[in-house]
Coordinates of C-alpha atoms in Angstrom, one line a residue:
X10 CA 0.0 0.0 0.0
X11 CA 1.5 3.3 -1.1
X12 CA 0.3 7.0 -1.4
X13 CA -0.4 8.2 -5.1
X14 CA 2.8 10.6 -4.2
X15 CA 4.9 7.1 -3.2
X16 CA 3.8 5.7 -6.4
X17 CA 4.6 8.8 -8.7
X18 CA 8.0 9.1 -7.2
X19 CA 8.9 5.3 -7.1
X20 CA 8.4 5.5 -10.6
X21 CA 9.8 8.6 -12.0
X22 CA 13.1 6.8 -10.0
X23 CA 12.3 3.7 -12.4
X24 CA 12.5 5.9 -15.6
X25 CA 15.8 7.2 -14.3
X26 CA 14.8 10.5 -12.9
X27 CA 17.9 12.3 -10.7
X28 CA 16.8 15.7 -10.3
X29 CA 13.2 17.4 -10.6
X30 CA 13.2 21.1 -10.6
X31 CA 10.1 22.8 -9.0
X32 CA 8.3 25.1 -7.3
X33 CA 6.2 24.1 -4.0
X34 CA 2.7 23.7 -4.2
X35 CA 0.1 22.4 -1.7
X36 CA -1.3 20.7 -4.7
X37 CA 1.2 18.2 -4.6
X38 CA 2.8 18.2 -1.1
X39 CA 2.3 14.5 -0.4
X40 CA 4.7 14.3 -4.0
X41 CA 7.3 16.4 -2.1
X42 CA 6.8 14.4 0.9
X43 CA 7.9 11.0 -1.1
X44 CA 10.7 12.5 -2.6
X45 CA 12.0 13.1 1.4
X46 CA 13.4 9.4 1.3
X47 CA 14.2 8.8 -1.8
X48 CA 17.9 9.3 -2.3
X49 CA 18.3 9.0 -6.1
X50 CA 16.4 12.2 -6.9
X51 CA 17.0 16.0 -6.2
X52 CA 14.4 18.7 -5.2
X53 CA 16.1 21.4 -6.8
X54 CA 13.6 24.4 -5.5
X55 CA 13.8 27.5 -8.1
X56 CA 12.1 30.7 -8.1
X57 CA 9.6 30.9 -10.9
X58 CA 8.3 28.1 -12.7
X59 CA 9.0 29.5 -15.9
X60 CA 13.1 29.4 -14.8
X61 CA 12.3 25.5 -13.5
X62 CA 11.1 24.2 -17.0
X63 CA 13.7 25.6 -19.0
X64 CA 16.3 23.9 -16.3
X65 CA 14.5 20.4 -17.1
X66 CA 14.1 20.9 -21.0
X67 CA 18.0 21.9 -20.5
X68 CA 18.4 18.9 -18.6
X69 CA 16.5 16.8 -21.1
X70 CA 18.6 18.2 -24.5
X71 CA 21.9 17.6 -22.3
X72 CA 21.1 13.7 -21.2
X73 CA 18.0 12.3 -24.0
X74 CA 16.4 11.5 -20.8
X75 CA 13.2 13.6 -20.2
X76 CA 13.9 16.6 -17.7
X77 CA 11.3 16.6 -15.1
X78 CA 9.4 20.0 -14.1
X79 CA 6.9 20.1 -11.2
X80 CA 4.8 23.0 -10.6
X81 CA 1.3 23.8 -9.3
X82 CA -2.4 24.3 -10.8
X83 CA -3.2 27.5 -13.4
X84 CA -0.7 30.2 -12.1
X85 CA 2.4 27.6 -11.8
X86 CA 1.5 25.7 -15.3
X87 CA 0.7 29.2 -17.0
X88 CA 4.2 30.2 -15.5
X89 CA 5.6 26.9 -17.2
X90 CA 4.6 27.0 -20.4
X91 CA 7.7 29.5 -21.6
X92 CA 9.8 26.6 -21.0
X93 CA 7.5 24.0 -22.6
X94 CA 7.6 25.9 -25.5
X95 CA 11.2 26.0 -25.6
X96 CA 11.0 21.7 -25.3
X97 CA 8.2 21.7 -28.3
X98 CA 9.9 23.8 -30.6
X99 CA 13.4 22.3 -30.3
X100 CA 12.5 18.7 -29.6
X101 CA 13.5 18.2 -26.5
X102 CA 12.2 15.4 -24.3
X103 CA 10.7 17.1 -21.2
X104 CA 8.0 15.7 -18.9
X105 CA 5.9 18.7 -16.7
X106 CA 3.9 17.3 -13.9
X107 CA 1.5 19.5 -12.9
X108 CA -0.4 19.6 -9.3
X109 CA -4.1 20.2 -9.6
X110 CA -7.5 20.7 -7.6
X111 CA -9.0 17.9 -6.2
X112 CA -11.3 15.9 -8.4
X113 CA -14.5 16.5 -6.9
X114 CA -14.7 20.8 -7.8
X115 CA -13.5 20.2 -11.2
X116 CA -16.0 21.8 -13.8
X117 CA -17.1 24.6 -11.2
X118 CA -14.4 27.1 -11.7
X119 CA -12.6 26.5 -8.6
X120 CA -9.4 28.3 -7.1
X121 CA -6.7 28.0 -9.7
X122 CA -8.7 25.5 -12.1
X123 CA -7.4 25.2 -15.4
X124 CA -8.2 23.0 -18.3
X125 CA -4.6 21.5 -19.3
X126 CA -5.7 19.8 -22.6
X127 CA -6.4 23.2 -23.8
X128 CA -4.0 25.3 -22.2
X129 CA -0.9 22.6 -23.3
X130 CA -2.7 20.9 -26.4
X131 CA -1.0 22.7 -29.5
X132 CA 2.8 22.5 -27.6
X133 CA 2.8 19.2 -26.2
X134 CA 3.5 15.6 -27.3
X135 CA 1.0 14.2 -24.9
X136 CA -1.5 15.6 -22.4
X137 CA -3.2 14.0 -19.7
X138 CA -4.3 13.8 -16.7
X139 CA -4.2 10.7 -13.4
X140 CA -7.7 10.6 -11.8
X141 CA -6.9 7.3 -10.4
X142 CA -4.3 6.5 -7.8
X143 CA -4.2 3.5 -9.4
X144 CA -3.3 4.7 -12.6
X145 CA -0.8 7.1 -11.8
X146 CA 2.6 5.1 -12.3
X147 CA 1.0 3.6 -16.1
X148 CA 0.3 7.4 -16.9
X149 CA 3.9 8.6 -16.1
X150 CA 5.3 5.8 -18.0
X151 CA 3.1 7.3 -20.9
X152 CA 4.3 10.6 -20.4
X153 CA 7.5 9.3 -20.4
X154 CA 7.3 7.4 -23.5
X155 CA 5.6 10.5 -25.3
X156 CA 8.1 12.7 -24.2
X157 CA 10.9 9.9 -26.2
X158 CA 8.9 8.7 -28.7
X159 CA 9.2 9.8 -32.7
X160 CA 10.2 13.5 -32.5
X161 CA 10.7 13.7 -28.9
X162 CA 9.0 16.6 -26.6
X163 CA 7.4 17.5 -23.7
X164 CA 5.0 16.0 -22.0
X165 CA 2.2 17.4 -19.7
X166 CA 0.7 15.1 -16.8
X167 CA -1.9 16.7 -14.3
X168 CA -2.3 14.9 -11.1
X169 CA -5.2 16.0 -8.9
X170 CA -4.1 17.4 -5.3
X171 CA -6.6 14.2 -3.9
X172 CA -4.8 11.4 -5.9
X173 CA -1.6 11.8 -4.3
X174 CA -2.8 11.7 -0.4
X175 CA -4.6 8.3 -1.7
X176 CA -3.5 5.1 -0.4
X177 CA -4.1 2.1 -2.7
X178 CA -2.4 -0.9 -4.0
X179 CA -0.6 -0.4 -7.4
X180 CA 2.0 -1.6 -9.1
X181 CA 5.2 0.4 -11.0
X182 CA 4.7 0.7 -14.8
X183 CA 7.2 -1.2 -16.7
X184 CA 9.3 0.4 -19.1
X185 CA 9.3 0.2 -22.7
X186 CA 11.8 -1.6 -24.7
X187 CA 14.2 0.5 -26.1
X188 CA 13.9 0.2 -29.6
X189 CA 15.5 3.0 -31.9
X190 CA 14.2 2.9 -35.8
X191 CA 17.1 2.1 -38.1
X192 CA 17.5 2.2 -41.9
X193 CA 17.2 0.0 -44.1
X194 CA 19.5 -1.8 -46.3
X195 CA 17.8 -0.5 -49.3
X196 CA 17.8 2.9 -48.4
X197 CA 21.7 3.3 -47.2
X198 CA 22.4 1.7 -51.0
X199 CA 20.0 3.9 -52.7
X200 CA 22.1 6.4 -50.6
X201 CA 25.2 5.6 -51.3
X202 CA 24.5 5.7 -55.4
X203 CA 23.3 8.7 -55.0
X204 CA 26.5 10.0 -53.1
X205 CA 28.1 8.5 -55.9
X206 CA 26.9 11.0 -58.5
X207 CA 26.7 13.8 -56.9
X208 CA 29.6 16.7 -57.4
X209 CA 28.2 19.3 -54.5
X210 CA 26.6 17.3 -51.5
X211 CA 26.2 18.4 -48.3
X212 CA 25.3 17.4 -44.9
X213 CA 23.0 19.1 -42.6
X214 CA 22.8 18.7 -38.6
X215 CA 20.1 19.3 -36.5
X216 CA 17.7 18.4 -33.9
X217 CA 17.1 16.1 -31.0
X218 CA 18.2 12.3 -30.1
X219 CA 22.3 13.4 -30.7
X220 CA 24.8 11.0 -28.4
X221 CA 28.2 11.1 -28.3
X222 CA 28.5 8.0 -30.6
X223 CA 26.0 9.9 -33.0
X224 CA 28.5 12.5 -33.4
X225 CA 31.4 9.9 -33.4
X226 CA 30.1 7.9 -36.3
X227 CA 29.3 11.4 -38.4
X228 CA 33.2 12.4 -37.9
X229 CA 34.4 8.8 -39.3
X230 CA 32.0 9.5 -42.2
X231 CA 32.7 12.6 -42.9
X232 CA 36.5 12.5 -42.8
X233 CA 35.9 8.9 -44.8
X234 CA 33.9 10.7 -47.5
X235 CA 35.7 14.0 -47.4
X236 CA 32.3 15.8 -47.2
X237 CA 31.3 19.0 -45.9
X238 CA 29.1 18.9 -42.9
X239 CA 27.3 22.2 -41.5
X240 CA 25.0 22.5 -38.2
X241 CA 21.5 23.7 -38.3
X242 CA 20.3 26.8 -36.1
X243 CA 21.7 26.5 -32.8
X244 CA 22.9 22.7 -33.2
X245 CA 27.1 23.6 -33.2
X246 CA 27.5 20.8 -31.0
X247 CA 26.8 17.7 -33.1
X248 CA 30.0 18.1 -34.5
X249 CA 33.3 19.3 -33.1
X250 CA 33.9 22.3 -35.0
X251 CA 37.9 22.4 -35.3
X252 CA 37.0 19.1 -38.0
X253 CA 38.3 19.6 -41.3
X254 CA 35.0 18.4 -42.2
X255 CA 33.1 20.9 -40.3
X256 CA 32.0 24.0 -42.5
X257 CA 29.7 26.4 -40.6
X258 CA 26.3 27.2 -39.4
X259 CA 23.6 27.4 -41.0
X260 CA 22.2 30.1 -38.6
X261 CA 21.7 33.8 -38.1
X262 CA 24.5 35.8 -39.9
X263 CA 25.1 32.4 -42.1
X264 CA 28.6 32.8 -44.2
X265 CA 28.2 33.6 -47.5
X266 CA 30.0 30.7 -49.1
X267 CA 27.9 28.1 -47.0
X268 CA 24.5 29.9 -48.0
X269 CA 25.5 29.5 -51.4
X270 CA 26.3 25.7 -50.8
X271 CA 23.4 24.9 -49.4
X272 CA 21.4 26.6 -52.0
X273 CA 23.3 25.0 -55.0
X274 CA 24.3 21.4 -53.4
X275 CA 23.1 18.5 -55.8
X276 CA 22.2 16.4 -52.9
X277 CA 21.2 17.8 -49.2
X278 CA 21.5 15.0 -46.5
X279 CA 19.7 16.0 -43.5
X280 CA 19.9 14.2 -40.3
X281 CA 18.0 14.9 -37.4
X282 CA 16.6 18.6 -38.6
X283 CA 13.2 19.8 -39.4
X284 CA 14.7 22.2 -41.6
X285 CA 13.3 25.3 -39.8
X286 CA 13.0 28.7 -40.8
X287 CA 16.2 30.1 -39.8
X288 CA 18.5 27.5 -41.1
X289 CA 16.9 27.5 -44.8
X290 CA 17.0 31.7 -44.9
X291 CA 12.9 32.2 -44.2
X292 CA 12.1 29.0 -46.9
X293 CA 14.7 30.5 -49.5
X294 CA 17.7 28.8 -49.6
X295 CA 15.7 25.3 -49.7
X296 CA 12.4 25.8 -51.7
X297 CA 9.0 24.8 -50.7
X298 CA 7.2 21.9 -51.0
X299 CA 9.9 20.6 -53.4
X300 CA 13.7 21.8 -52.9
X301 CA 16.3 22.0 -55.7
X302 CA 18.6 19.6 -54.2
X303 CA 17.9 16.3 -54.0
X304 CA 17.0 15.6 -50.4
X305 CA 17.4 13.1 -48.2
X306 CA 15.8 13.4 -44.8
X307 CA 16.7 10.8 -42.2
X308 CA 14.3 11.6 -39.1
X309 CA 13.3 9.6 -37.0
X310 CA 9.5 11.1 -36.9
X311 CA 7.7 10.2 -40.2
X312 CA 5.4 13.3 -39.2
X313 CA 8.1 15.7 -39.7
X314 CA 9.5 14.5 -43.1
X315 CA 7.5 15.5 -45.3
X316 CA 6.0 18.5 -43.5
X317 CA 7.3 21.3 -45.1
X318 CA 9.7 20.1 -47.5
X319 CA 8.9 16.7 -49.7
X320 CA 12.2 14.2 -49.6
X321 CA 13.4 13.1 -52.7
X322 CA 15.0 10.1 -50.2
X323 CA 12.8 9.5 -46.7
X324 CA 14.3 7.6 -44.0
X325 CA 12.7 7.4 -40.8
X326 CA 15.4 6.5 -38.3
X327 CA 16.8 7.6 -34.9
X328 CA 20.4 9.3 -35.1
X329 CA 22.9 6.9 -34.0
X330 CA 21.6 3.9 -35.7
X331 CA 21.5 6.1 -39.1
X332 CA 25.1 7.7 -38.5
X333 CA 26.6 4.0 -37.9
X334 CA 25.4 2.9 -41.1
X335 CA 26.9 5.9 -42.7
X336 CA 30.3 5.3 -40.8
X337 CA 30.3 1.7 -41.8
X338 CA 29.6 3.0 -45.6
X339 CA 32.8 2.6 -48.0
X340 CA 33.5 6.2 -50.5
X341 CA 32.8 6.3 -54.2
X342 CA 36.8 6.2 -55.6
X343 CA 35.9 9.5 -57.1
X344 CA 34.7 12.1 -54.7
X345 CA 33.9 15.3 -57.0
X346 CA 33.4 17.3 -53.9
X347 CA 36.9 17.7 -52.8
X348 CA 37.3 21.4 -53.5
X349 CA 33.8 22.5 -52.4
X350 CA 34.7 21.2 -48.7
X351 CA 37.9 22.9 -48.7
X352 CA 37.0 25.9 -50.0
X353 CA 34.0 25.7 -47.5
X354 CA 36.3 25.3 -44.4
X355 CA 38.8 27.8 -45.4
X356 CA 35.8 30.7 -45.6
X357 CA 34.5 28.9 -42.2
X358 CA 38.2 29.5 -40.7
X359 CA 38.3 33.1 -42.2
X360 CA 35.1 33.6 -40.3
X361 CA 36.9 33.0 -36.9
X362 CA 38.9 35.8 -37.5
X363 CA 37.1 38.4 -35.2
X364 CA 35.7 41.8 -37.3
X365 CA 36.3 44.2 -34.9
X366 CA 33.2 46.4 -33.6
X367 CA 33.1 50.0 -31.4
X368 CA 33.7 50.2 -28.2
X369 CA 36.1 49.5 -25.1
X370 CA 34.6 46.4 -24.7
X371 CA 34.6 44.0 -27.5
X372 CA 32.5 41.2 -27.7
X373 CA 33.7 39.4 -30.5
X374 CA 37.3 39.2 -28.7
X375 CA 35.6 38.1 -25.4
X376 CA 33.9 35.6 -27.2
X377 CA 37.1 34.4 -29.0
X378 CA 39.2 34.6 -26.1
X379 CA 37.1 32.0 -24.2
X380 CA 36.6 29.4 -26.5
X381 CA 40.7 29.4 -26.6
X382 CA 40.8 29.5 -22.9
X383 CA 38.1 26.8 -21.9
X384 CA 38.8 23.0 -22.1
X385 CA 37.0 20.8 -24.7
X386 CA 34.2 19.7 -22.2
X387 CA 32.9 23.1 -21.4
X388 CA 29.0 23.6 -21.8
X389 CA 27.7 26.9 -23.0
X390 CA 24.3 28.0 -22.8
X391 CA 22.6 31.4 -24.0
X392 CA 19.3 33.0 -24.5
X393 CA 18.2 35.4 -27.2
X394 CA 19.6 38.8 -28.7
X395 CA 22.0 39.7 -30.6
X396 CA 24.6 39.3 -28.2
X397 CA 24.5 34.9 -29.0
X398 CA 25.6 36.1 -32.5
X399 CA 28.6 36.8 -31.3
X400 CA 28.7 33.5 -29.6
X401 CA 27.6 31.1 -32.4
X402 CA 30.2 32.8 -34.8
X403 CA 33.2 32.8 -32.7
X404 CA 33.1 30.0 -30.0
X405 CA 34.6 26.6 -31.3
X406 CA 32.2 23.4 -30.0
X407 CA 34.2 21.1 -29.7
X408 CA 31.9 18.1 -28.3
X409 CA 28.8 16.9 -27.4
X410 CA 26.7 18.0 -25.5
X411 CA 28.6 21.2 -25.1
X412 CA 25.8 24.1 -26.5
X413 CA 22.7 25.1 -24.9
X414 CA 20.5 27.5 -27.1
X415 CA 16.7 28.0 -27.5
X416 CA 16.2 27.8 -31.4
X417 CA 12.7 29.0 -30.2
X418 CA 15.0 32.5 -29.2
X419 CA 13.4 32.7 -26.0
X420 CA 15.1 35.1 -24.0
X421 CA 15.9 34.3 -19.9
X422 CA 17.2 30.6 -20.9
X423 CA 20.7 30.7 -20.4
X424 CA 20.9 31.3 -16.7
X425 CA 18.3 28.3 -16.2
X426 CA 19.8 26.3 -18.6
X427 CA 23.7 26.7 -17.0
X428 CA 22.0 25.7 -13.4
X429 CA 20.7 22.4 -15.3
X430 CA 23.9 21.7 -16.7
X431 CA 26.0 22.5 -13.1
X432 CA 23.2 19.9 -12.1
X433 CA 23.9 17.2 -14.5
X434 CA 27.5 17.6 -15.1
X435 CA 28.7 19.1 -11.7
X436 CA 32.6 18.9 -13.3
X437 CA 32.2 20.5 -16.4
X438 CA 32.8 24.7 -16.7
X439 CA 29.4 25.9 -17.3
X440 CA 29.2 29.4 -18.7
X441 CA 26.3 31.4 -19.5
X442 CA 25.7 34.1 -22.1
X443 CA 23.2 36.7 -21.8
X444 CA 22.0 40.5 -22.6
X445 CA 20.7 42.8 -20.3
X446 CA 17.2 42.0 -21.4
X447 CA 18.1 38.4 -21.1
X448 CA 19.5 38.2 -17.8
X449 CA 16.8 39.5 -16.3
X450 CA 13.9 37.5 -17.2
X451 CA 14.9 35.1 -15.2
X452 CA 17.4 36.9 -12.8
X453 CA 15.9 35.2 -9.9
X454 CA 17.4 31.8 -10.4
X455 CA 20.9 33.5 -9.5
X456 CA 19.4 32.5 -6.3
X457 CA 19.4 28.9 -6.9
X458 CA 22.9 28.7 -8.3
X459 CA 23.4 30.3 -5.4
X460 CA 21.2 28.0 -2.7
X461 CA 22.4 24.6 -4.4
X462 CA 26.5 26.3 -4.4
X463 CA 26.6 26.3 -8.2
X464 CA 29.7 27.8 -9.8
X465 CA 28.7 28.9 -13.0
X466 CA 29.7 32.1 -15.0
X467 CA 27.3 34.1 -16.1
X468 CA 28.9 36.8 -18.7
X469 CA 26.0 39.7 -18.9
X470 CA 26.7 41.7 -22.6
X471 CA 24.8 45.3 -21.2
X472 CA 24.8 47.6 -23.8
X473 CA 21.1 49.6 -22.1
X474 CA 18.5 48.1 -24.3
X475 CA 16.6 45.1 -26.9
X476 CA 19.5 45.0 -29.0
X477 CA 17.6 42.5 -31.7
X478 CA 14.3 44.8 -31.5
X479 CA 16.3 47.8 -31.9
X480 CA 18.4 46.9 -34.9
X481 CA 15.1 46.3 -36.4
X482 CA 13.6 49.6 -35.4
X483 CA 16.5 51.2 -36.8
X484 CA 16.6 49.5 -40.0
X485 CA 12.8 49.5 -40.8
X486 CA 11.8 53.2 -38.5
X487 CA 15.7 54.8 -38.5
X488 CA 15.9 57.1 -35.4
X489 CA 12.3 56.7 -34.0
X490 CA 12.6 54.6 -31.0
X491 CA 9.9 53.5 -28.9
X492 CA 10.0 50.8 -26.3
X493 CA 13.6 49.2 -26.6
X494 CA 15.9 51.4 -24.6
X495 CA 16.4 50.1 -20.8
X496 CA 17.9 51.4 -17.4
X497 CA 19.5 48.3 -15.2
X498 CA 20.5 47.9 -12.1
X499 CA 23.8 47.5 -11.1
X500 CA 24.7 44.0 -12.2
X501 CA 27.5 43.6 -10.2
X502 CA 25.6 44.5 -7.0
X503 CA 22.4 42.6 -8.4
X504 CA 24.7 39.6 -8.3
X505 CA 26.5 40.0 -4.8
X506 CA 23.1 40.8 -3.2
X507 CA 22.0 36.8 -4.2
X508 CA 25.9 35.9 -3.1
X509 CA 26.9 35.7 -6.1
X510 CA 30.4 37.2 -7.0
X511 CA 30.5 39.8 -9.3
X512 CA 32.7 41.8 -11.6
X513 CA 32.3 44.8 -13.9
X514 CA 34.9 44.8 -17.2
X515 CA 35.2 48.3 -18.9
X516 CA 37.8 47.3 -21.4
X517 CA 38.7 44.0 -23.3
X518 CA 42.0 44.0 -21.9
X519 CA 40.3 43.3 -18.1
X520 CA 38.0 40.4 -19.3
X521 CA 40.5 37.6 -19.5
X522 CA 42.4 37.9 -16.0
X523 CA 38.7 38.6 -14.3
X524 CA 37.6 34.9 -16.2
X525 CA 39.8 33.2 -15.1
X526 CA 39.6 34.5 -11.2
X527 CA 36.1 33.2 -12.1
X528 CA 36.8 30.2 -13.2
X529 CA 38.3 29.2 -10.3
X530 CA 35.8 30.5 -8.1
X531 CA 33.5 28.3 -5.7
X532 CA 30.3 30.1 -6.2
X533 CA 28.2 32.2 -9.1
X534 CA 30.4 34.4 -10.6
X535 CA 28.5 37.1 -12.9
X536 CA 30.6 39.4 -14.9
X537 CA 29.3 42.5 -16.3
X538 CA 30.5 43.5 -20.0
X539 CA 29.5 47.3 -20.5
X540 CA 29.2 47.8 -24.7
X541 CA 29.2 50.1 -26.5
X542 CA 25.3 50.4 -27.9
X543 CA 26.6 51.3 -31.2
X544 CA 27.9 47.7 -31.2
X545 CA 25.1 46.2 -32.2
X546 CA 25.9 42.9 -34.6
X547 CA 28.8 41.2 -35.8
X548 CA 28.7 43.3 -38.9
X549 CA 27.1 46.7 -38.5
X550 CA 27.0 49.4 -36.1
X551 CA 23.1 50.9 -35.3
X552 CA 24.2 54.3 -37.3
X553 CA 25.0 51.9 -40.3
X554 CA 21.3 50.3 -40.1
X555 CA 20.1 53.7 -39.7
X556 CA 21.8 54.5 -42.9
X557 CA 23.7 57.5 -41.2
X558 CA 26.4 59.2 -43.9
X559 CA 29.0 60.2 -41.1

């Protein structure tokens, strides 16, 4: 005999569960109460449950095992959805368990009743909700398995506050078998002769389900073949980018010479990746419904091949299944596509080289500077603005899982998302990049870097305002600004006042020596880059987007 909180908990420890990040609520007290002797999973207590469900889709794009959010009826799930957005749009297994009113005032508009099918519906893999204590472990092991499943997500599981102070007999759900969708023998031959022929492939990766033997096998293919390989939008880590092999980003700010690839390669092997807005240049650089190149989409969700772009060659099949095959493949004797890749890598290498922007501070040497300082292992999360420019064009991945990025570009996710990863991987440098604007949607969860003694550096780019939102102000209403311009607190004191160190650099020369006192510190460090505002992109200042002849 067990409570329904006994029986949630002894199973989310079945499907491997070690930390679930939450905010209390007495909706699910006798869940916290379970967890109290149960040694294999923390309570990591956060301070808005926004922060909390970005730190377990974080934790669920770092490990392929769902990150677990817990939260309370309307005002905690309403809180939560920012970061069950980030887990639909970027694939990211993700389970969010949800507290709720007890089953008898449902229907009658009671305190903090919300319907969760609606409210989570159009974001989530799988929605349900436990009305029967018995049922509770077989409906987390659904969740679970939704959550894994196909193109991998969140999933949303509402347990009624009356449920978990039940006592009743039940037994644990057992787990799936772990079967991962291959390809077949026909399709890596039809493959390979179309490899064969081509004269300007190129490989494109993306999405969820990576591993580190994923990105192992696509290295011994790639340097077999001699092919280029670029990352989708905020995917630099499924590939160590110092390769000879490795050729860019397909991002924001994508490199000339790599846009031009992608738009006139023969064949376009895609693995993993929806192929989303950003990567294919707003539907331009890859045509709809049928592309130029011949495609060949190997994901492991039939749902999404086919969904905006028709494959010439569909494979349904999970990544490291489909990158052995390719690693076992043997080359064509003539590879046409030798001087593409390196003419490719060279312009990707030319792109290292920092452009230099206004300003004492500059962040494009900051950047720069810490990819050569950090070790290979490092993790780097960010949230959204123009300031991650700076970071996806000159930091170096060098392994996976080592990047952390909302391709959603919700801003307050890297400070959530470094706390996740200080979780999961306590000896790995964690560093988090964020604007002004950034920082401080989520701000609050310095406090639980600070409560669970979480060194992480957080490197705040301050330059007074929406950077991204301004630069489009300027370029589409030039000097007529409205709404984007912001007065901060003092960072440095924001951060000591959680006990938190902090740091203020006013010239480029400063940053290094103050990183590394950081990276050697026990506790938060936040250092505070003041920018120049005219330093707005990689490429242009704000009076160039204005359009300004002096």
């Amino acid at each position: 005999m067990r409570t329904g909180g006994k029986i949630l908990v002894d199973q989310l420890v079945l499907e491997g569960c070690r930390a679930v990040y939450t905010v209390p609520g007495e909706s699910f007290l006798a869940a916290l109460d379970a967890m109290f002797d149960v040694g294999t999973i923390r309570a990591i207590v956060c301070r808005h449950e926004g922060g909390a469900a970005m730190m377990a889709e974080a934790a669920g794009k770092l490990t392929g095992n769902p990150g677990v959010a817990f939260v309370t009826r309307a005002p905690g799930a309403t809180n939560a959805s920012s970061g069950v957005y980030v887990a639909h749009h970027d694939a990211t297994p993700m389970v969010l368990l949800v507290g709720l009113i007890e089953r008898g005032h449902e229907g009658r508009g009671a305190f903090q009743e919300i319907d969760l099918k609606a409210m989570f519906g159009g974001i989530a893999n799988w929605v349900g909700i436990a009305r029967e204590p018995e049922r509770i472990a077989e409906m987390l092991a659904t969740a679970f398995n939704a959550a894994r499943s196909g193109r991998p997500g969140p999933a949303v599981l509402g347990l009624p506050e009356d449920i978990l102070t039940a006592v009743v007999e039940a037994e644990d759900a057992g787990l799936p078998p772990s079967r991962l969708p291959a390809p077949s023998a026909a399709d890596m031959t039809k493959l390979k002769a179309k490899l064969s022929d081509a004269e300007r492939p190129l490989v494109l990766l993306g999405g969820a389900g990576w591993n580190e033997a994923a990105a192992a096998n696509i290295e011994k293919f790639a340097e077999t073949f001699e092919i280029p390989v670029a990352s989708a939008f905020r995917r630099q880590d499924h590939m160590d980018n110092r390769h000879p092999c490795y050729v860019g980003h397909a991002g924001i700010d994508m490199d000339a010479k790599l846009m031009a690839a992608l738009r006139g390669s023969d064949l376009l092997l895609v693995i993993g990746e929806g192929l989303s807005e950003i990567t294919t240049g707003a539907y331009t650089h890859v045509k709809t419904p049928r592309p130029n190149q011949y495609l060949v989409h190997a994901h492991p969700s039939p749902e999404a091949i086919g969904r905006v772009f028709r494959a010439d060659l569909p494979i349904i099949t999970a990544a490291e299944p489909f990158t052995r095959a390719l690693a076992r493949m043997k080359p064509p004797p003539k590879r046409r596509w030798n001087r593409l890749r390196k003419d490719l890598r060279a312009s990707y290498e030319r792109s290292l080289k920092p452009l230099a922007t206004t300003g004492t501070v500059r962040m494009e040497e900051v950047v720069a500077s810490i990819s050569r300082e950090l070790p290979d292992d490092a993790i780097i999360t960010n949230g959204a603005g123009n300031y991650a420019s700076f970071v996806h064009r000159y930091f170096q991945y060098k392994q996976w899982p080592s990047q952390l990025a909302p391709t959603s570009g919700s801003m307050g996710y890297g400070l959530p998302a470094a706390i996740a990863a200080k979780i999961e991987f306590p000896d790995r440098p964690v560093i988090a990049f964020a604007g002004d604007g950034c920082l401080l949607m989520t701000g609050q969860e310095l406090a639980t870097a600070v409560q669970y003694g979480l060194p992480i550096i957080i490197i705040v780019a301050n330059n007074g305002m929406y950077g991204t939102i301004r630069m489009h102000q300027e370029r589409r209403y030039p000097g007529r600004v409205v709404g984007t311009t912001l007065v901060n607190p003092d960072f440095v004191a924001f951060a000591r006042s959680f006990g938190a160190h902090g740091e203020r650099v006013d010239m480029t020369e400063a940053f290094l020596p103050a990183f590394r006192r950081a990276l050697e510190a026990s506790a938060p460090v936040l250092i505070e880059l003041r920018l120049d505002p005219e330093a707005i992109s990689v490429k242009q200042t704000l009076a160039q987007i204005r359009g300004d002849k002096d």
